[in-house]
mmCIF file with all atom_site columns, C-alpha atoms in Angstrom:
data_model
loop_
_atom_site.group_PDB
_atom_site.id
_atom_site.type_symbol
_atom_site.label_atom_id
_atom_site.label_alt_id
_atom_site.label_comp_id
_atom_site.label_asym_id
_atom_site.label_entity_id
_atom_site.label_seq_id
_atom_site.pdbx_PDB_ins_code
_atom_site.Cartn_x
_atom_site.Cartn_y
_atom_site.Cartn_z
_atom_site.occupancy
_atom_site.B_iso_or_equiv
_atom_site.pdbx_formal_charge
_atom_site.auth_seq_id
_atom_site.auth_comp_id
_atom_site.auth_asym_id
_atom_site.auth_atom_id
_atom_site.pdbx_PDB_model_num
ATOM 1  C CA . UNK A 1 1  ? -32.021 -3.637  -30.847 1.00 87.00 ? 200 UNK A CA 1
ATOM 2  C CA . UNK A 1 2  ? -33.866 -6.008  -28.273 1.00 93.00 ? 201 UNK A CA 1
ATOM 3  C CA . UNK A 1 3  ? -37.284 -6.751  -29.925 1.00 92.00 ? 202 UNK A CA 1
ATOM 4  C CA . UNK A 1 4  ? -38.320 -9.397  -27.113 1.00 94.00 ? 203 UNK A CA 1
ATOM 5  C CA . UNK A 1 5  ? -37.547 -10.982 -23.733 1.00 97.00 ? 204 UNK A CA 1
ATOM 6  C CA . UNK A 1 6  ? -38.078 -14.259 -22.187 1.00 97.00 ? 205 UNK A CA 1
ATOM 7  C CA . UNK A 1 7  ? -36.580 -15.396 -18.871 1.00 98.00 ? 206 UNK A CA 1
ATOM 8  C CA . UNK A 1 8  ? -37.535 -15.682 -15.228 1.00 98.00 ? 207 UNK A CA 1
ATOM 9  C CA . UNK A 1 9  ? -39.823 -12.572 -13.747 1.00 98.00 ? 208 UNK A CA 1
ATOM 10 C CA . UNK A 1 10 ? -36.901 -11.567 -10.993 1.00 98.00 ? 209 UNK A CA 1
ATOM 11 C CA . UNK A 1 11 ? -38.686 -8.335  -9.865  1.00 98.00 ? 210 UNK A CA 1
ATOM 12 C CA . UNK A 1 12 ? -42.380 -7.009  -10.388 1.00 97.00 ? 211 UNK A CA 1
ATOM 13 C CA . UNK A 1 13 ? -43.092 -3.412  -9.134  1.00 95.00 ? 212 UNK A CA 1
ATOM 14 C CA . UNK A 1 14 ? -45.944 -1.153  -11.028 1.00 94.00 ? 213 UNK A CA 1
ATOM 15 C CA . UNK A 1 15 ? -43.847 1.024   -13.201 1.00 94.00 ? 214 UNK A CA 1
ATOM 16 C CA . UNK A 1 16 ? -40.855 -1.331  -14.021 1.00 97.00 ? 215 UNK A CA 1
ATOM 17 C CA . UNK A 1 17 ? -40.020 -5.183  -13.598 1.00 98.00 ? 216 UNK A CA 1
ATOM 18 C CA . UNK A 1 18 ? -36.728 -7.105  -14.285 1.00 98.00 ? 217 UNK A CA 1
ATOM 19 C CA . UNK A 1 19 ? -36.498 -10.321 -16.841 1.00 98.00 ? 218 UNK A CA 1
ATOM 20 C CA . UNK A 1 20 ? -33.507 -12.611 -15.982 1.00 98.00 ? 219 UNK A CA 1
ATOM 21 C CA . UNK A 1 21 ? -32.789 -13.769 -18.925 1.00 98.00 ? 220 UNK A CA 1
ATOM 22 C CA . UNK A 1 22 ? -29.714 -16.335 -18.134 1.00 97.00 ? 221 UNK A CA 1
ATOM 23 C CA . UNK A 1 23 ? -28.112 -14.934 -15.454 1.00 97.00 ? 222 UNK A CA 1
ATOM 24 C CA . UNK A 1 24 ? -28.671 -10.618 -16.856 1.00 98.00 ? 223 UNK A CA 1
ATOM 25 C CA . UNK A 1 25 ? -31.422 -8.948  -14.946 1.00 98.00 ? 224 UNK A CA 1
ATOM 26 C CA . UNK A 1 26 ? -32.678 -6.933  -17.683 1.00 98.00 ? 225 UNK A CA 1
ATOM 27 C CA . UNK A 1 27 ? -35.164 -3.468  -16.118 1.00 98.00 ? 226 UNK A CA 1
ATOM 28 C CA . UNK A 1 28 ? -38.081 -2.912  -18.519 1.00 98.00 ? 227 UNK A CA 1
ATOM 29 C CA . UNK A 1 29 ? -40.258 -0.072  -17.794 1.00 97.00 ? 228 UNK A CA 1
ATOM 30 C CA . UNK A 1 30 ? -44.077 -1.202  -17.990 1.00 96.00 ? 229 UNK A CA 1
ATOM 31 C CA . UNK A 1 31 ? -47.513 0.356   -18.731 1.00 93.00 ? 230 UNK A CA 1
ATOM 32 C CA . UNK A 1 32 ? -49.867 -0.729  -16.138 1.00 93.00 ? 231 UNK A CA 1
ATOM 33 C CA . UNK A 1 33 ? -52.280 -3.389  -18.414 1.00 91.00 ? 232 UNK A CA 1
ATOM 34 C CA . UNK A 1 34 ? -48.836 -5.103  -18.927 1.00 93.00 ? 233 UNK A CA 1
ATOM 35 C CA . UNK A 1 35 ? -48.129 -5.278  -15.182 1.00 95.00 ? 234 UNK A CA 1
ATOM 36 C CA . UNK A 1 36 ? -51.267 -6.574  -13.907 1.00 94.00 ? 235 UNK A CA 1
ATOM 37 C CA . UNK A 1 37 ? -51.154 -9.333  -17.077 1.00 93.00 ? 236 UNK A CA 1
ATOM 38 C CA . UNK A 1 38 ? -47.655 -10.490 -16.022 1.00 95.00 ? 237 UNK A CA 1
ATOM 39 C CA . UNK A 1 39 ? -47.724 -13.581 -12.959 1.00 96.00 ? 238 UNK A CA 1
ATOM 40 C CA . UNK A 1 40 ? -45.771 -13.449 -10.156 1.00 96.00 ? 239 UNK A CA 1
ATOM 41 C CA . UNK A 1 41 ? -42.119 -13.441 -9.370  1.00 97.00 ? 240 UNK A CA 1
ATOM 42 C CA . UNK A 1 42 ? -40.017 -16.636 -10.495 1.00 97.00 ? 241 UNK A CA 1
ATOM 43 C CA . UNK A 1 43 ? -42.548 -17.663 -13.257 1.00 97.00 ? 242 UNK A CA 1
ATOM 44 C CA . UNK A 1 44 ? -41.197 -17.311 -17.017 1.00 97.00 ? 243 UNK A CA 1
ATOM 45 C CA . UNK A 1 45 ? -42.403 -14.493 -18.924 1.00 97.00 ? 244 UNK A CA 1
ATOM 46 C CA . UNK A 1 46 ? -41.952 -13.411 -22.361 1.00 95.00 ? 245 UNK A CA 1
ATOM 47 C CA . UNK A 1 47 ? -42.362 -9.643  -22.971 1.00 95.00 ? 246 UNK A CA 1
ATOM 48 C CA . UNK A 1 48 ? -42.664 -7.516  -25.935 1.00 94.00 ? 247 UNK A CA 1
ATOM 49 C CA . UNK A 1 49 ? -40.230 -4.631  -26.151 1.00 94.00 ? 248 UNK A CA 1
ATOM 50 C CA . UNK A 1 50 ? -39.033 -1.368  -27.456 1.00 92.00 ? 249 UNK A CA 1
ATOM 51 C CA . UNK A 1 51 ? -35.686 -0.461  -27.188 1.00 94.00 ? 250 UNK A CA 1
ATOM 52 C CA . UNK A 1 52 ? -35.735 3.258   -26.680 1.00 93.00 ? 251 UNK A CA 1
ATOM 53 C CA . UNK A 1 53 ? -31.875 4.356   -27.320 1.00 94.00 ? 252 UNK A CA 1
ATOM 54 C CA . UNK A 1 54 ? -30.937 8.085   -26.666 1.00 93.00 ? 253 UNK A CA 1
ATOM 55 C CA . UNK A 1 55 ? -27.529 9.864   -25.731 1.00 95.00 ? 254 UNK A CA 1
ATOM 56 C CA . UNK A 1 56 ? -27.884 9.763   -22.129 1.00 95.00 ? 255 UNK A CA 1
ATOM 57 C CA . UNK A 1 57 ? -29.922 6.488   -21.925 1.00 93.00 ? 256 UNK A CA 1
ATOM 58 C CA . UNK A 1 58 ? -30.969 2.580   -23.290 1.00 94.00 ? 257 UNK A CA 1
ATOM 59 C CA . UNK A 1 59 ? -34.209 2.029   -21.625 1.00 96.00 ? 258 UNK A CA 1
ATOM 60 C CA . UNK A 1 60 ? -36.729 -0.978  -22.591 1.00 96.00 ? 259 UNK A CA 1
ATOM 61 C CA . UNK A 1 61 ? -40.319 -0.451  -22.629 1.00 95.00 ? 260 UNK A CA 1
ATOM 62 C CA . UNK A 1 62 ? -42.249 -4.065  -22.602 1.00 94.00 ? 261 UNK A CA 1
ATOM 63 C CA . UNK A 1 63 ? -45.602 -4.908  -23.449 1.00 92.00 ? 262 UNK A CA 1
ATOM 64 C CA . UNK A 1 64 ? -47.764 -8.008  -22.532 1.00 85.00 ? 263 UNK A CA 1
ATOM 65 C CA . UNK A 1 65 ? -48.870 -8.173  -26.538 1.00 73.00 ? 264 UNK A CA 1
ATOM 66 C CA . UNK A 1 66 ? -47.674 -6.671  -30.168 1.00 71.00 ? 265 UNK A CA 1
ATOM 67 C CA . UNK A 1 67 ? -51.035 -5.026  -30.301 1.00 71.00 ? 266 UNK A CA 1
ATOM 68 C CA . UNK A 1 68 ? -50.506 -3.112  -27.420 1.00 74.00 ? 267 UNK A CA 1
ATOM 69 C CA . UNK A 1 69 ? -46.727 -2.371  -28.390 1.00 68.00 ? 268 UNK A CA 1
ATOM 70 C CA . UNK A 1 70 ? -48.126 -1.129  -31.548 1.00 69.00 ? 269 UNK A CA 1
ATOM 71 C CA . UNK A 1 71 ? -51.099 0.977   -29.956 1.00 69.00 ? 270 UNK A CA 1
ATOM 72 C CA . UNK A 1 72 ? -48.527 2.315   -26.978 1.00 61.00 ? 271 UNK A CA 1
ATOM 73 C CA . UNK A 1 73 ? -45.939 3.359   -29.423 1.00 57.00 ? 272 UNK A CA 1
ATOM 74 C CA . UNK A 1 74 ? -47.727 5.372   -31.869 1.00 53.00 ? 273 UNK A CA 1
#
């Protein structure tokens, strides 16, 4: 399971933004107070996350703190 992320911000858009973490772009899906707290492309970030895994799909949902991760989640 992928807990947290820290790399380059590659891609910001409101609903999703990509972490390249070494050389993998990784998509993370975003609440809104997470994207406006993040800076702007080609700064380092480090992201909370929750790996969401289902049959169809992996998705990552990040989160600017471990409060809100913890608030969002419940």
């Amino acid at each position: 399971m992928i807990a947290h992320l820290r790399g380059k911000l590659a891609q910001k858009d409101p609903a999703r933004v990509v972490v390249d973490v070494n050389g993998v772009g990784y998509e993370v899906f975003v609440p809104l107070t997470t994207f406006t707290a993040l800076p702007d492309t080609g700064v380092e970030v480090s992201i909370d996350v929750h790996t969401h895994v289902r049959d169809d799909i992996i998705a990552l949902y990040g989160f600017s703190t471990r409060r809100e991760r913890s608030i969002l989640k419940s």
